[in-house]
Tab-separated table of N, CA and C in Angstrom:
chain	number	residue	atom	x	y	z
S	134	LYS	N	66.463	126.982	73.146
S	134	LYS	CA	65.565	128.015	72.659
S	134	LYS	C	65.703	129.273	73.508
S	135	LYS	N	65.768	129.111	74.852
S	135	LYS	CA	65.916	130.267	75.741
S	135	LYS	C	67.175	131.063	75.447
S	136	LEU	N	68.223	130.383	74.982
S	136	LEU	CA	69.489	131.044	74.681
S	136	LEU	C	69.561	131.562	73.246
S	137	GLY	N	68.475	131.392	72.508
S	137	GLY	CA	68.456	131.871	71.138
S	137	GLY	C	69.093	130.933	70.141
S	138	ILE	N	69.327	129.689	70.552
S	138	ILE	CA	69.917	128.699	69.654
S	138	ILE	C	68.791	128.063	68.842
S	139	PRO	N	68.882	128.125	67.521
S	139	PRO	CA	67.825	127.514	66.705
S	139	PRO	C	67.682	126.033	67.055
S	140	SER	N	66.454	125.570	67.191
S	140	SER	CA	66.244	124.172	67.549
S	140	SER	C	64.969	123.656	66.899
S	141	THR	N	64.977	122.360	66.640
S	141	THR	CA	63.824	121.679	66.077
S	141	THR	C	63.682	120.346	66.788
S	142	LEU	N	62.511	120.046	67.271
S	142	LEU	CA	62.234	118.775	67.932
S	142	LEU	C	61.875	117.744	66.866
S	143	VAL	N	62.576	116.601	66.886
S	143	VAL	CA	62.291	115.524	65.939
S	143	VAL	C	62.189	114.204	66.690
S	144	VAL	N	61.493	113.254	66.136
S	144	VAL	CA	61.455	111.924	66.727
S	144	VAL	C	62.819	111.278	66.509
S	145	ASP	N	63.256	110.452	67.455
S	145	ASP	CA	64.602	109.876	67.359
S	145	ASP	C	64.786	109.031	66.107
S	146	SER	N	63.739	108.448	65.599
S	146	SER	CA	63.838	107.618	64.399
S	146	SER	C	64.132	108.427	63.142
S	147	ALA	N	64.014	109.747	63.205
S	147	ALA	CA	64.270	110.591	62.037
S	147	ALA	C	65.743	110.945	61.888
S	148	ALA	N	66.566	110.624	62.862
S	148	ALA	CA	67.975	111.033	62.844
S	148	ALA	C	68.704	110.542	61.598
S	149	GLY	N	68.512	109.298	61.223
S	149	GLY	CA	69.193	108.747	60.052
S	149	GLY	C	68.827	109.474	58.776
S	150	MET	N	67.551	109.767	58.595
S	150	MET	CA	67.103	110.485	57.415
S	150	MET	C	67.727	111.881	57.375
S	151	LEU	N	67.766	112.550	58.514
S	151	LEU	CA	68.339	113.900	58.573
S	151	LEU	C	69.841	113.877	58.295
S	152	MET	N	70.518	112.837	58.785
S	152	MET	CA	71.948	112.705	58.510
S	152	MET	C	72.178	112.479	57.024
S	153	ARG	N	71.406	111.601	56.441
S	153	ARG	CA	71.547	111.285	55.014
S	153	ARG	C	71.301	112.507	54.142
S	154	ARG	N	70.353	113.354	54.556
S	154	ARG	CA	70.043	114.586	53.812
S	154	ARG	C	71.101	115.666	53.987
S	155	GLY	N	71.998	115.480	54.970
S	155	GLY	CA	73.021	116.489	55.217
S	155	GLY	C	72.593	117.575	56.187
S	156	ASP	N	71.493	117.361	56.882
S	156	ASP	CA	70.977	118.361	57.814
S	156	ASP	C	71.689	118.347	59.165
S	157	ILE	N	72.491	117.326	59.421
S	157	ILE	CA	73.219	117.210	60.692
S	157	ILE	C	74.707	117.192	60.376
S	158	ARG	N	75.466	118.060	61.041
S	158	ARG	CA	76.904	118.167	60.762
S	158	ARG	C	77.764	117.456	61.796
S	159	CYS	N	77.222	117.235	62.996
S	159	CYS	CA	77.942	116.462	64.004
S	159	CYS	C	76.948	115.994	65.052
S	160	VAL	N	77.355	114.988	65.808
S	160	VAL	CA	76.551	114.482	66.913
S	160	VAL	C	77.379	114.643	68.180
S	161	ILE	N	76.768	115.192	69.218
S	161	ILE	CA	77.414	115.305	70.526
S	161	ILE	C	76.491	114.658	71.543
S	162	THR	N	77.035	113.733	72.306
S	162	THR	CA	76.245	113.039	73.317
S	162	THR	C	77.024	113.004	74.627
S	163	GLY	N	76.378	112.588	75.675
S	163	GLY	CA	77.031	112.431	76.966
S	163	GLY	C	77.479	111.002	77.163
S	164	ALA	N	77.850	110.683	78.387
S	164	ALA	CA	78.250	109.308	78.729
S	164	ALA	C	78.016	109.071	80.208
S	165	ASP	N	77.596	107.871	80.516
S	165	ASP	CA	77.450	107.459	81.910
S	165	ASP	C	78.681	106.714	82.396
S	166	ARG	N	79.386	106.050	81.479
S	166	ARG	CA	80.612	105.327	81.812
S	166	ARG	C	81.457	105.219	80.564
S	167	ILE	N	82.762	105.382	80.722
S	167	ILE	CA	83.704	105.260	79.611
S	167	ILE	C	84.797	104.285	80.023
S	168	ALA	N	84.999	103.243	79.225
S	168	ALA	CA	86.042	102.250	79.495
S	168	ALA	C	87.392	102.789	79.020
S	169	ALA	N	88.461	102.142	79.471
S	169	ALA	CA	89.828	102.584	79.161
S	169	ALA	C	90.092	102.684	77.663
S	170	ASN	N	89.478	101.819	76.870
S	170	ASN	CA	89.714	101.838	75.419
S	170	ASN	C	88.830	102.844	74.682
S	171	GLY	N	87.956	103.553	75.413
S	171	GLY	CA	87.088	104.551	74.803
S	171	GLY	C	85.680	104.083	74.507
S	172	ASP	N	85.384	102.789	74.685
S	172	ASP	CA	84.002	102.334	74.553
S	172	ASP	C	83.176	103.089	75.586
S	173	THR	N	81.979	103.513	75.188
S	173	THR	CA	81.199	104.429	76.011
S	173	THR	C	79.772	103.937	76.203
S	174	ALA	N	79.320	103.915	77.458
S	174	ALA	CA	77.929	103.575	77.760
S	174	ALA	C	77.145	104.863	77.960
S	175	ASN	N	75.991	104.918	77.329
S	175	ASN	CA	75.104	106.070	77.458
S	175	ASN	C	73.667	105.584	77.257
S	176	LYS	N	72.718	106.479	77.351
S	176	LYS	CA	71.308	106.119	77.223
S	176	LYS	C	71.071	105.303	75.956
S	177	ILE	N	70.113	104.391	76.061
S	177	ILE	CA	69.797	103.504	74.944
S	177	ILE	C	69.497	104.331	73.678
S	178	GLY	N	70.053	103.897	72.569
S	178	GLY	CA	69.894	104.593	71.302
S	178	GLY	C	71.143	105.342	70.871
S	179	THR	N	72.081	105.527	71.789
S	179	THR	CA	73.309	106.242	71.450
S	179	THR	C	74.131	105.465	70.433
S	180	TYR	N	74.232	104.153	70.628
S	180	TYR	CA	74.980	103.308	69.680
S	180	TYR	C	74.424	103.463	68.260
S	181	THR	N	73.108	103.449	68.141
S	181	THR	CA	72.473	103.595	66.839
S	181	THR	C	72.859	104.913	66.189
S	182	LEU	N	72.859	106.001	66.958
S	182	LEU	CA	73.246	107.306	66.415
S	182	LEU	C	74.703	107.301	65.962
S	183	ALA	N	75.564	106.633	66.720
S	183	ALA	CA	76.983	106.570	66.362
S	183	ALA	C	77.187	105.821	65.046
S	184	VAL	N	76.488	104.719	64.875
S	184	VAL	CA	76.596	103.941	63.633
S	184	VAL	C	76.080	104.766	62.456
S	185	LEU	N	74.949	105.428	62.646
S	185	LEU	CA	74.393	106.278	61.590
S	185	LEU	C	75.347	107.418	61.237
S	186	ALA	N	75.954	108.018	62.256
S	186	ALA	CA	76.904	109.108	62.012
S	186	ALA	C	78.088	108.607	61.187
S	187	LYS	N	78.648	107.465	61.567
S	187	LYS	CA	79.790	106.897	60.838
S	187	LYS	C	79.414	106.611	59.386
S	188	GLU	N	78.262	106.013	59.195
S	188	GLU	CA	77.783	105.672	57.850
S	188	GLU	C	77.634	106.913	56.978
S	189	ASN	N	77.296	108.035	57.609
S	189	ASN	CA	77.047	109.264	56.868
S	189	ASN	C	78.212	110.252	56.921
S	190	GLY	N	79.369	109.802	57.436
S	190	GLY	CA	80.560	110.646	57.453
S	190	GLY	C	80.459	111.842	58.383
S	191	ILE	N	79.716	111.688	59.465
S	191	ILE	CA	79.494	112.776	60.421
S	191	ILE	C	80.283	112.484	61.690
S	192	PRO	N	81.039	113.458	62.212
S	192	PRO	CA	81.777	113.209	63.459
S	192	PRO	C	80.838	112.969	64.637
S	193	PHE	N	81.244	112.058	65.506
S	193	PHE	CA	80.459	111.681	66.687
S	193	PHE	C	81.320	111.960	67.918
S	194	TYR	N	80.900	112.921	68.733
S	194	TYR	CA	81.649	113.327	69.909
S	194	TYR	C	80.926	112.928	71.189
S	195	VAL	N	81.704	112.588	72.195
S	195	VAL	CA	81.175	112.315	73.532
S	195	VAL	C	81.694	113.420	74.441
S	196	ALA	N	80.800	114.086	75.150
S	196	ALA	CA	81.185	115.120	76.108
S	196	ALA	C	80.849	114.602	77.505
S	197	ALA	N	81.875	114.447	78.336
S	197	ALA	CA	81.660	113.876	79.664
S	197	ALA	C	82.800	114.266	80.593
S	198	PRO	N	82.518	114.346	81.880
S	198	PRO	CA	83.597	114.626	82.832
S	198	PRO	C	84.519	113.415	82.967
S	199	THR	N	85.759	113.655	83.351
S	199	THR	CA	86.697	112.545	83.532
S	199	THR	C	86.230	111.581	84.616
S	200	SER	N	85.332	112.010	85.490
S	200	SER	CA	84.814	111.110	86.534
S	200	SER	C	84.025	109.943	85.944
S	201	THR	N	83.601	110.037	84.681
S	201	THR	CA	82.900	108.922	84.043
S	201	THR	C	83.857	107.892	83.455
S	202	VAL	N	85.136	108.243	83.363
S	202	VAL	CA	86.135	107.316	82.821
S	202	VAL	C	86.516	106.316	83.902
S	203	ASP	N	86.381	105.046	83.589
S	203	ASP	CA	86.738	103.975	84.530
S	203	ASP	C	87.861	103.152	83.903
S	204	LEU	N	89.096	103.498	84.255
S	204	LEU	CA	90.261	102.825	83.668
S	204	LEU	C	90.387	101.371	84.107
S	205	SER	N	89.595	100.946	85.094
S	205	SER	CA	89.611	99.537	85.507
S	205	SER	C	88.820	98.663	84.540
S	206	LEU	N	88.021	99.284	83.683
S	206	LEU	CA	87.269	98.554	82.659
S	206	LEU	C	88.070	98.584	81.366
S	207	ASN	N	88.461	97.436	80.878
S	207	ASN	CA	89.252	97.376	79.648
S	207	ASN	C	88.469	97.823	78.425
S	208	ASN	N	87.187	97.422	78.365
S	208	ASN	CA	86.360	97.751	77.212
S	208	ASN	C	84.890	97.732	77.599
S	209	GLY	N	84.040	98.084	76.649
S	209	GLY	CA	82.612	98.203	76.905
S	209	GLY	C	81.914	96.912	77.289
S	210	ASP	N	82.502	95.762	76.945
S	210	ASP	CA	81.894	94.486	77.339
S	210	ASP	C	81.876	94.315	78.852
S	211	GLU	N	82.717	95.076	79.554
S	211	GLU	CA	82.790	94.977	81.009
S	211	GLU	C	81.867	95.972	81.720
S	212	ILE	N	81.152	96.791	80.964
S	212	ILE	CA	80.220	97.753	81.553
S	212	ILE	C	78.887	97.060	81.795
S	213	GLU	N	78.426	97.096	83.022
S	213	GLU	CA	77.140	96.484	83.358
S	213	GLU	C	76.011	97.358	82.829
S	214	ILE	N	75.088	96.750	82.100
S	214	ILE	CA	73.963	97.472	81.518
S	214	ILE	C	72.711	97.196	82.332
S	215	GLU	N	72.131	98.269	82.852
S	215	GLU	CA	70.918	98.164	83.661
S	215	GLU	C	69.728	97.801	82.782
S	216	GLU	N	68.951	96.819	83.242
S	216	GLU	CA	67.710	96.489	82.559
S	216	GLU	C	66.569	97.027	83.412
S	217	ARG	N	65.767	97.848	82.825
S	217	ARG	CA	64.692	98.522	83.561
S	217	ARG	C	63.401	97.724	83.492
S	218	ALA	N	62.444	98.126	84.306
S	218	ALA	CA	61.164	97.418	84.412
S	218	ALA	C	60.468	97.340	83.059
S	219	SER	N	59.927	96.165	82.752
S	219	SER	CA	59.219	95.988	81.477
S	219	SER	C	57.967	96.859	81.424
S	220	SER	N	57.419	97.216	82.581
S	220	SER	CA	56.213	98.052	82.601
S	220	SER	C	56.458	99.434	81.986
S	221	GLU	N	57.716	99.881	81.941
S	221	GLU	CA	58.018	101.159	81.299
S	221	GLU	C	57.724	101.102	79.799
S	222	VAL	N	57.697	99.889	79.250
S	222	VAL	CA	57.441	99.695	77.827
S	222	VAL	C	56.009	99.229	77.581
S	223	THR	N	55.496	98.411	78.477
S	223	THR	CA	54.182	97.803	78.260
S	223	THR	C	53.019	98.624	78.785
S	224	GLU	N	53.314	99.697	79.544
S	224	GLU	CA	52.257	100.546	80.111
S	224	GLU	C	52.594	102.015	79.919
S	225	PHE	N	51.558	102.844	79.893
S	225	PHE	CA	51.731	104.297	79.910
S	225	PHE	C	50.778	104.839	80.962
S	226	ARG	N	51.349	105.420	81.998
S	226	ARG	CA	50.566	105.952	83.125
S	226	ARG	C	49.629	104.899	83.702
S	227	GLY	N	50.139	103.674	83.792
S	227	GLY	CA	49.381	102.586	84.383
S	227	GLY	C	48.392	101.908	83.461
S	228	VAL	N	48.272	102.393	82.237
S	228	VAL	CA	47.341	101.808	81.267
S	228	VAL	C	48.130	100.915	80.321
S	229	PRO	N	47.742	99.627	80.202
S	229	PRO	CA	48.457	98.722	79.300
S	229	PRO	C	48.419	99.219	77.850
S	230	VAL	N	49.572	99.152	77.175
S	230	VAL	CA	49.656	99.503	75.755
S	230	VAL	C	50.185	98.321	74.944
S	231	ALA	N	50.370	97.193	75.609
S	231	ALA	CA	50.818	95.961	74.957
S	231	ALA	C	49.894	94.831	75.416
S	232	PRO	N	49.787	93.792	74.607
S	232	PRO	CA	48.941	92.660	75.011
S	232	PRO	C	49.421	92.070	76.341
S	233	GLU	N	48.484	91.632	77.149
S	233	GLU	CA	48.800	91.035	78.447
S	233	GLU	C	49.721	89.826	78.260
S	234	GLY	N	50.773	89.790	79.077
S	234	GLY	CA	51.703	88.680	79.063
S	234	GLY	C	52.839	88.803	78.055
S	235	VAL	N	52.841	89.852	77.256
S	235	VAL	CA	53.908	90.001	76.264
S	235	VAL	C	55.227	90.296	76.989
S	236	GLU	N	56.308	89.717	76.493
S	236	GLU	CA	57.634	89.961	77.046
S	236	GLU	C	58.138	91.313	76.568
S	237	ALA	N	58.878	92.004	77.419
S	237	ALA	CA	59.459	93.287	77.029
S	237	ALA	C	60.914	93.332	77.481
S	238	PHE	N	61.767	93.825	76.613
S	238	PHE	CA	63.187	94.006	76.923
S	238	PHE	C	63.420	95.505	76.994
S	239	ASN	N	63.945	95.994	78.120
S	239	ASN	CA	64.040	97.423	78.345
S	239	ASN	C	65.396	97.813	78.944
S	240	PRO	N	66.475	97.735	78.150
S	240	PRO	CA	67.775	98.166	78.668
S	240	PRO	C	67.804	99.690	78.784
S	241	GLY	N	68.436	100.188	79.834
S	241	GLY	CA	68.527	101.622	80.031
S	241	GLY	C	69.650	102.263	79.241
S	242	PHE	N	70.652	101.457	78.867
S	242	PHE	CA	71.857	101.984	78.232
S	242	PHE	C	72.294	101.054	77.112
S	243	ASP	N	73.161	101.555	76.253
S	243	ASP	CA	73.871	100.708	75.302
S	243	ASP	C	75.318	101.171	75.259
S	244	VAL	N	76.157	100.376	74.635
S	244	VAL	CA	77.587	100.694	74.561
S	244	VAL	C	77.959	101.025	73.126
S	245	THR	N	78.616	102.164	72.965
S	245	THR	CA	79.126	102.578	71.665
S	245	THR	C	80.610	102.228	71.603
S	246	PRO	N	81.010	101.345	70.691
S	246	PRO	CA	82.430	101.018	70.554
S	246	PRO	C	83.247	102.247	70.161
S	247	ALA	N	84.462	102.309	70.661
S	247	ALA	CA	85.341	103.457	70.437
S	247	ALA	C	85.563	103.745	68.957
S	248	ARG	N	85.463	102.732	68.098
S	248	ARG	CA	85.728	102.950	66.672
S	248	ARG	C	84.729	103.914	66.032
S	249	TYR	N	83.594	104.159	66.692
S	249	TYR	CA	82.598	105.096	66.170
S	249	TYR	C	82.761	106.501	66.749
S	250	ILE	N	83.649	106.684	67.702
S	250	ILE	CA	83.784	107.953	68.424
S	250	ILE	C	84.954	108.758	67.866
S	251	SER	N	84.668	109.975	67.413
S	251	SER	CA	85.697	110.853	66.847
S	251	SER	C	86.596	111.418	67.929
S	252	ALA	N	86.001	111.811	69.055
S	252	ALA	CA	86.764	112.374	70.171
S	252	ALA	C	85.884	112.359	71.414
S	253	ILE	N	86.548	112.375	72.577
S	253	ILE	CA	85.858	112.472	73.860
S	253	ILE	C	86.295	113.789	74.492
S	254	ILE	N	85.327	114.652	74.751
S	254	ILE	CA	85.587	115.994	75.272
S	254	ILE	C	85.389	115.968	76.784
S	255	THR	N	86.445	116.337	77.528
S	255	THR	CA	86.377	116.369	78.991
S	255	THR	C	86.859	117.720	79.491
S	256	GLU	N	86.731	117.943	80.789
S	256	GLU	CA	87.242	119.180	81.373
S	256	GLU	C	88.762	119.262	81.303
S	257	ALA	N	89.409	118.115	81.036
S	257	ALA	CA	90.870	118.075	80.923
S	257	ALA	C	91.334	118.270	79.486
S	258	GLY	N	90.390	118.413	78.566
S	258	GLY	CA	90.739	118.580	77.163
S	258	GLY	C	90.050	117.541	76.298
S	259	VAL	N	90.502	117.447	75.065
S	259	VAL	CA	89.897	116.549	74.090
S	259	VAL	C	90.763	115.300	73.945
S	260	ALA	N	90.166	114.155	74.223
S	260	ALA	CA	90.858	112.872	74.062
S	260	ALA	C	90.526	112.330	72.677
S	261	ARG	N	91.570	111.926	71.964
S	261	ARG	CA	91.397	111.365	70.620
S	261	ARG	C	92.014	109.971	70.588
S	262	PRO	N	91.612	109.165	69.603
S	262	PRO	CA	92.219	107.837	69.494
S	262	PRO	C	93.733	107.929	69.339
S	263	PRO	N	94.486	107.011	69.885
S	263	PRO	CA	94.035	105.859	70.672
S	263	PRO	C	93.621	106.292	72.089
S	264	PHE	N	92.371	106.008	72.422
S	264	PHE	CA	91.797	106.455	73.690
S	264	PHE	C	92.489	105.849	74.900
S	265	ILE	N	93.027	104.661	74.761
S	265	ILE	CA	93.682	104.021	75.902
S	265	ILE	C	94.822	104.894	76.432
S	266	GLU	N	95.425	105.679	75.552
S	266	GLU	CA	96.497	106.601	75.958
S	266	GLU	C	95.934	107.966	76.351
S	267	SER	N	95.082	108.528	75.507
S	267	SER	CA	94.604	109.891	75.750
S	267	SER	C	93.682	109.982	76.964
S	268	LEU	N	92.871	108.951	77.226
S	268	LEU	CA	92.016	108.973	78.412
S	268	LEU	C	92.833	108.810	79.683
S	269	ASP	N	93.863	107.996	79.624
S	269	ASP	CA	94.751	107.827	80.772
S	269	ASP	C	95.390	109.168	81.138
S	270	LEU	N	95.856	109.892	80.140
S	270	LEU	CA	96.450	111.218	80.370
S	270	LEU	C	95.429	112.198	80.920
S	271	ALA	N	94.220	112.177	80.393
S	271	ALA	CA	93.163	113.086	80.845
S	271	ALA	C	92.833	112.840	82.322
S	272	VAL	N	92.672	111.581	82.688
S	272	VAL	CA	92.326	111.241	84.071
S	272	VAL	C	93.457	111.646	85.014
S	273	LYS	N	94.687	111.368	84.618
S	273	LYS	CA	95.826	111.715	85.472
S	273	LYS	C	95.985	113.222	85.630
S	274	SER	N	95.603	113.989	84.624
S	274	SER	CA	95.779	115.434	84.696
S	274	SER	C	94.822	116.103	85.693
S	275	VAL	N	93.699	115.441	86.013
S	275	VAL	CA	92.771	116.025	86.981
S	275	VAL	C	92.860	115.374	88.357
S	276	SER	N	93.674	114.349	88.464
S	276	SER	CA	93.804	113.643	89.753
S	276	SER	C	94.684	114.408	90.714
């Protein structure tokens, strides 16, 4: 908004409806870790957006520095996913919002398989499938 870019705040659950209506032309997200094959870990909910984008014919881009690429990881199954405190889900500002004793699952990240990613944008350029080759070149170019 400060830069004059039109923006609208929406709840994350509205993304699919907006994609289906044609209101979204592309999705750009970040990444916390990228495996050699292009599978990408990012904040929870990213995988859902990627699937919705694919279903609606919308390109899904990942923008991240090459420092997030870990060529020692073959694929996203090897990325460790942090599980955060259940209280982040069961409480708000210390006040319970869920019944006492209820179980809560609170992963901080999810993994988006490379098949949903149109391209990975890095400071070394744009990596496109097959990512196992293009990411290797990108990492080597900045080393």
